[in-house]
Tab-separated table of C-alpha atoms in Angstrom:
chain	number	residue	atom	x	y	z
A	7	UNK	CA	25.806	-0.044	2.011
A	8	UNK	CA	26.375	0.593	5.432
A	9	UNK	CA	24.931	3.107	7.680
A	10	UNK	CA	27.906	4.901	9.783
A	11	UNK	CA	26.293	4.952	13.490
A	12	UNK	CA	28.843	6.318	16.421
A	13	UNK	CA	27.541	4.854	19.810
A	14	UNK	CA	28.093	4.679	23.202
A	15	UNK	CA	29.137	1.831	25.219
A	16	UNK	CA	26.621	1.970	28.221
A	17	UNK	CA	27.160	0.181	31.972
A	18	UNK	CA	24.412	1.125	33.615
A	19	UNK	CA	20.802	-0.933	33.342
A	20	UNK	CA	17.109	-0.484	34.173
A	21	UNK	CA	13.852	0.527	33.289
A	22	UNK	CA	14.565	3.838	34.837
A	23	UNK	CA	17.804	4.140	33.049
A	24	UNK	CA	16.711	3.061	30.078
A	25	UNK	CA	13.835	5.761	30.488
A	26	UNK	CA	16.972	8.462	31.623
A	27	UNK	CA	18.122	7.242	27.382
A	28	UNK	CA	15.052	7.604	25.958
A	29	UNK	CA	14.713	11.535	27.250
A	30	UNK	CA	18.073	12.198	25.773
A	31	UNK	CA	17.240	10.918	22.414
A	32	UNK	CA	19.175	7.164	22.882
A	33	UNK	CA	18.407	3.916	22.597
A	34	UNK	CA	19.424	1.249	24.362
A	35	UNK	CA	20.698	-1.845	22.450
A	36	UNK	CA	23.041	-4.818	22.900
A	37	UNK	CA	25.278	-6.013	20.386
A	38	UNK	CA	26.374	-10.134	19.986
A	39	UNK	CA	27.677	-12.377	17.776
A	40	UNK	CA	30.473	-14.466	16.813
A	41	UNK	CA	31.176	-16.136	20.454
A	42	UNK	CA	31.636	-12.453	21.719
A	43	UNK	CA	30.220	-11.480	24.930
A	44	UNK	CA	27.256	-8.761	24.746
A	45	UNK	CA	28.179	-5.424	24.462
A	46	UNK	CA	25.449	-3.056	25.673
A	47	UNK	CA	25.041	0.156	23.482
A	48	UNK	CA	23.068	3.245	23.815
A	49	UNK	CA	22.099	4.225	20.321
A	50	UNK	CA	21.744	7.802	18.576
A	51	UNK	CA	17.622	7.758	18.064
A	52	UNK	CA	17.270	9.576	15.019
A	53	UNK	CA	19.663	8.028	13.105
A	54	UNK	CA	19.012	4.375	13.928
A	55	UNK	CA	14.948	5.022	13.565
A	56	UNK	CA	15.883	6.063	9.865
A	57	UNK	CA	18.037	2.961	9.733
A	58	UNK	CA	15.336	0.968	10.800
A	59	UNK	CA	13.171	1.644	8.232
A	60	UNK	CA	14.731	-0.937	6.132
A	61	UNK	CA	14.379	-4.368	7.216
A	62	UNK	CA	18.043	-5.781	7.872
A	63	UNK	CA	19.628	-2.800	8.377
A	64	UNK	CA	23.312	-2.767	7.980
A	65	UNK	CA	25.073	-0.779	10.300
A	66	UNK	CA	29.080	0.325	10.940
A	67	UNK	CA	29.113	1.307	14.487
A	68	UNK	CA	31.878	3.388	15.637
A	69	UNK	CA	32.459	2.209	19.230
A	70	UNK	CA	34.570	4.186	21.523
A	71	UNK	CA	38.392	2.869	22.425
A	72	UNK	CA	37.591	-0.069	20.162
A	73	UNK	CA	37.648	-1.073	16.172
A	74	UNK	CA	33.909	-0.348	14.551
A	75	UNK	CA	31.651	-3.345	13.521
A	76	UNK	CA	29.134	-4.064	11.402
A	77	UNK	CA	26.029	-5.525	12.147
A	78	UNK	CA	22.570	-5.759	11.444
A	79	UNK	CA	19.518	-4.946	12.966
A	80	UNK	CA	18.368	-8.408	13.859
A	81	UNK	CA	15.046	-7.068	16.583
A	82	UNK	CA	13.360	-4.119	17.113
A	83	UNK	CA	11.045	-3.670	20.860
A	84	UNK	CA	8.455	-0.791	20.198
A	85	UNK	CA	6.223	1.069	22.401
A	86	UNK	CA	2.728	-0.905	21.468
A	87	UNK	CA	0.867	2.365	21.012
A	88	UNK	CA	3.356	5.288	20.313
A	89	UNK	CA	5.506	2.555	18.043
A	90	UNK	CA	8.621	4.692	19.396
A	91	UNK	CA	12.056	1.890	19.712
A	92	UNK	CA	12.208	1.166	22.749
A	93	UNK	CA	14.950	-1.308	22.612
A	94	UNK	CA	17.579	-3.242	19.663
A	95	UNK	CA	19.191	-6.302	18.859
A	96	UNK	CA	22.742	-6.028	16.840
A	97	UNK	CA	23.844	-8.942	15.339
A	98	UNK	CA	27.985	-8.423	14.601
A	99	UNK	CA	28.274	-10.198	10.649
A	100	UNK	CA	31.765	-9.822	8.806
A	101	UNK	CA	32.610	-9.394	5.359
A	102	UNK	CA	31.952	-12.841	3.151
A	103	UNK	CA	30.074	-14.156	5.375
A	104	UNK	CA	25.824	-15.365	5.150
A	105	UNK	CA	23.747	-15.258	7.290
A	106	UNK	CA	20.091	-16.060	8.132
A	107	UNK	CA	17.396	-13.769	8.015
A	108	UNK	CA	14.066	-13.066	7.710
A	109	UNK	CA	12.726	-11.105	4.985
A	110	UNK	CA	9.389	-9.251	3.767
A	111	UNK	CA	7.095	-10.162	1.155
A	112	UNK	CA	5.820	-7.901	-1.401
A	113	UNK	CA	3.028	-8.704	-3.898
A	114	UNK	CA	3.549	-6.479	-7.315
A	115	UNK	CA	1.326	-5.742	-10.439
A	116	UNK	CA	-2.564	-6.894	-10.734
A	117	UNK	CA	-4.070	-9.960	-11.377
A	118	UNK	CA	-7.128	-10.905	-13.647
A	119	UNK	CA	-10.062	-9.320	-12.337
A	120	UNK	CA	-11.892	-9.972	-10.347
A	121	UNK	CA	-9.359	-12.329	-8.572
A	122	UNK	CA	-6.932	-10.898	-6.178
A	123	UNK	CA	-4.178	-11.617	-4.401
A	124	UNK	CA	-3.876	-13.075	-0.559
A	125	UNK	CA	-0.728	-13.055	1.066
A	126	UNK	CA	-0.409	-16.245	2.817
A	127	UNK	CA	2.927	-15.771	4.797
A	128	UNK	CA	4.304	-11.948	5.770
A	129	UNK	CA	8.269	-13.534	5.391
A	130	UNK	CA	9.958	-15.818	4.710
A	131	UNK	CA	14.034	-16.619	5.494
A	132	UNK	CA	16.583	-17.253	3.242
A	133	UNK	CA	20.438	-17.720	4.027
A	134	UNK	CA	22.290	-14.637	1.742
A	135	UNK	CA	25.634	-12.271	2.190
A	136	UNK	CA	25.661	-10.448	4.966
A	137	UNK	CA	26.628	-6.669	3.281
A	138	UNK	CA	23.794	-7.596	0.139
A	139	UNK	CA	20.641	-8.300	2.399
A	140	UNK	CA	17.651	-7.778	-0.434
A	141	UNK	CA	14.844	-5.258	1.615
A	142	UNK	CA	12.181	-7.373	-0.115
A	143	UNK	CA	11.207	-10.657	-1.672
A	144	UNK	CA	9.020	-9.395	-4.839
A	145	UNK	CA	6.128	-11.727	-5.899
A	146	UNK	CA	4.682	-10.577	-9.192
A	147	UNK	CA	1.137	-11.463	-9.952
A	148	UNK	CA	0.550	-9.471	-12.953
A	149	UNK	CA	-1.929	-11.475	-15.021
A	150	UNK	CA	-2.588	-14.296	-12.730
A	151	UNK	CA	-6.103	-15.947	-12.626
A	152	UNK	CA	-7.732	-17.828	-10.309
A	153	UNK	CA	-6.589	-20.407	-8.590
A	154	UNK	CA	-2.964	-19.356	-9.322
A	155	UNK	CA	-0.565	-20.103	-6.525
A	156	UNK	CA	3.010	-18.692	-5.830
A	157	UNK	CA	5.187	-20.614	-3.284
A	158	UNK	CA	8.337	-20.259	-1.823
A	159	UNK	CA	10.487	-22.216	-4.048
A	160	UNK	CA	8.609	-19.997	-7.341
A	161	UNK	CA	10.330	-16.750	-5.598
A	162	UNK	CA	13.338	-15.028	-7.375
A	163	UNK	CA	15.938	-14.829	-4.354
A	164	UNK	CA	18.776	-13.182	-6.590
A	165	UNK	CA	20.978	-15.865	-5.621
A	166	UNK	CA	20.201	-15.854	-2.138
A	167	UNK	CA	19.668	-19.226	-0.547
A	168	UNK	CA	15.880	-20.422	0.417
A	169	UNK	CA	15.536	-21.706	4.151
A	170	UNK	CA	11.912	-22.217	4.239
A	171	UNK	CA	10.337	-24.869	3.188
A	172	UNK	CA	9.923	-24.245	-0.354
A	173	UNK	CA	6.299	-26.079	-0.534
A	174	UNK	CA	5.520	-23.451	1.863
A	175	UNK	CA	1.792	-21.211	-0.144
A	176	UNK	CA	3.300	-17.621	0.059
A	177	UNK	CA	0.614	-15.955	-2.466
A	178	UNK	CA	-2.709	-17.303	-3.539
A	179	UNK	CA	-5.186	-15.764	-6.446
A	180	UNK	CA	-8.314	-16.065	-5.191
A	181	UNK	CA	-11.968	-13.930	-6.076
A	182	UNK	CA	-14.157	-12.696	-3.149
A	183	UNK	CA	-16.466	-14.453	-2.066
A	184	UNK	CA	-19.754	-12.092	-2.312
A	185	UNK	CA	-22.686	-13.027	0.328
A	186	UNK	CA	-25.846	-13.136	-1.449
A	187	UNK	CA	-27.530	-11.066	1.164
A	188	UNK	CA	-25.392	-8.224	-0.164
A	189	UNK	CA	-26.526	-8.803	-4.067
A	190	UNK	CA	-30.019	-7.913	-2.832
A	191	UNK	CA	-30.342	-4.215	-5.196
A	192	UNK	CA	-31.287	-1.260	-3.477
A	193	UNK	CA	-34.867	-0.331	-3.032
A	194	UNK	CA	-35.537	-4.088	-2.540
A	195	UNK	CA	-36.995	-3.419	0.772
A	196	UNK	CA	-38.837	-0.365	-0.378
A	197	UNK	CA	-41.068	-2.606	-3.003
A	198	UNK	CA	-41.886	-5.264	-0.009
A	199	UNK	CA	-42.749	-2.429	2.005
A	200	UNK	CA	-45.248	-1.195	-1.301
A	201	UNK	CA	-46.440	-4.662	-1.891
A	202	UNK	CA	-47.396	-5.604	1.862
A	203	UNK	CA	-49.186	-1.770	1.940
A	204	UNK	CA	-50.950	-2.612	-1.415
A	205	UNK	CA	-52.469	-5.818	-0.201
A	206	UNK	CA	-53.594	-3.960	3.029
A	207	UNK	CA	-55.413	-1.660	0.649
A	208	UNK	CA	-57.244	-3.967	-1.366
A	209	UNK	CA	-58.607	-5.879	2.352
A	210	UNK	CA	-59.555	-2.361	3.395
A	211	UNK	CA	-61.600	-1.761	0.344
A	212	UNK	CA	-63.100	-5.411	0.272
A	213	UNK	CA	-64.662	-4.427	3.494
A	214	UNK	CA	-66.147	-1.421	2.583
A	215	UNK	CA	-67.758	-3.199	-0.400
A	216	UNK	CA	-68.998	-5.303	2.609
């Protein structure tokens, strides 16, 4: 379902503009698509950071003197420490159509211990309707052992169609490698340190026998 955004269409351009946005709670955003020319936005910041939450966010915006339009949140720029939006990409998609997207992958359930699961690629991009984008791409490794291995074309896409290549490893069961230096038990140390004292002992006392 959509999320109803009302924006404004904005003119003016620059960092120190942009920075003007930012300290009224905007964002600054340009919206393309379809062989239209970009339309720069300025963005309500509460509402689309909520929106942006989901990956593929599907947004009606309500654009002044002109009919709304959905699109989807196809980039986000961040701030690289505060992780505030600093900037957005719209992509304009119409009713019926597909389009082609990237999408998260997330593992689900256990698998036989003491194997676990490593995530091999973070997305991966299928081709599916533009108003039933799925969040996630599930990968279910309940019960898998080692040496288990998911890949793209394995994945449940709900009808969506796969764009990468499906030989492409997304999951892998694996179990830790465990470096013998850490097997050594504790106290280890402690009885080298008694046997090396011992052995000093018994030279001291030889030489008193001396």
């Amino acid at each position: 379902m959509a999320e109803n955004i009302k924006v404004d269409i904005r003119s003016d351009f620059g960092k120190g503009f942009a920075r003007r946005m930012r300290a009224e709670s905007k964002i600054p955003a340009v919206l393309y698509g379809h062989g239209t020319e970009p339309v720069h936005l300025a963005l309500p910041y509460h509402a689309t950071a909520l929106a942006a939450r989901h990956s593929n966010a599907l947004l009606e915006l309500e654009i002044p003197e002109a009919d709304s339009e959905l699109a989807i949140i196809k980039d986000i720029q961040r701030h690289p420490l505060s992780r505030d939006i600093l900037h957005v990409d719209l992509l304009i998609v119409k009713r019926g159509e597909k389009v082609e997207v990237d999408i998260p992958v997330t593992v689900e359930g256990e698998p036989e211990s003491p194997a676990v699961a490593v995530v091999d690629i973070q997305e991966i991009t299928i081709l599916a309707d533009a108003l039933s984008l799925p969040e996630h791409i599930v990968v279910d490794v309940e019960g898998k052992v080692e040496g288990d291995a998911i890949y793209a074309g394995d994945l449940d896409l709900g009808g969506a169609e796969l764009v990468t290549d499906p030989e492409y490893l997304v999951v892998s069961i694996q179990v830790p490698q465990v470096d013998e230096a850490d097997l050594e038990t504790p106290g280890s140390e402690d009885d080298e340190d008694e046997e090396a004292a011992e052995g000093t002992e018994e030279e001291s006392s030889e030489g008193d026998d001396e």
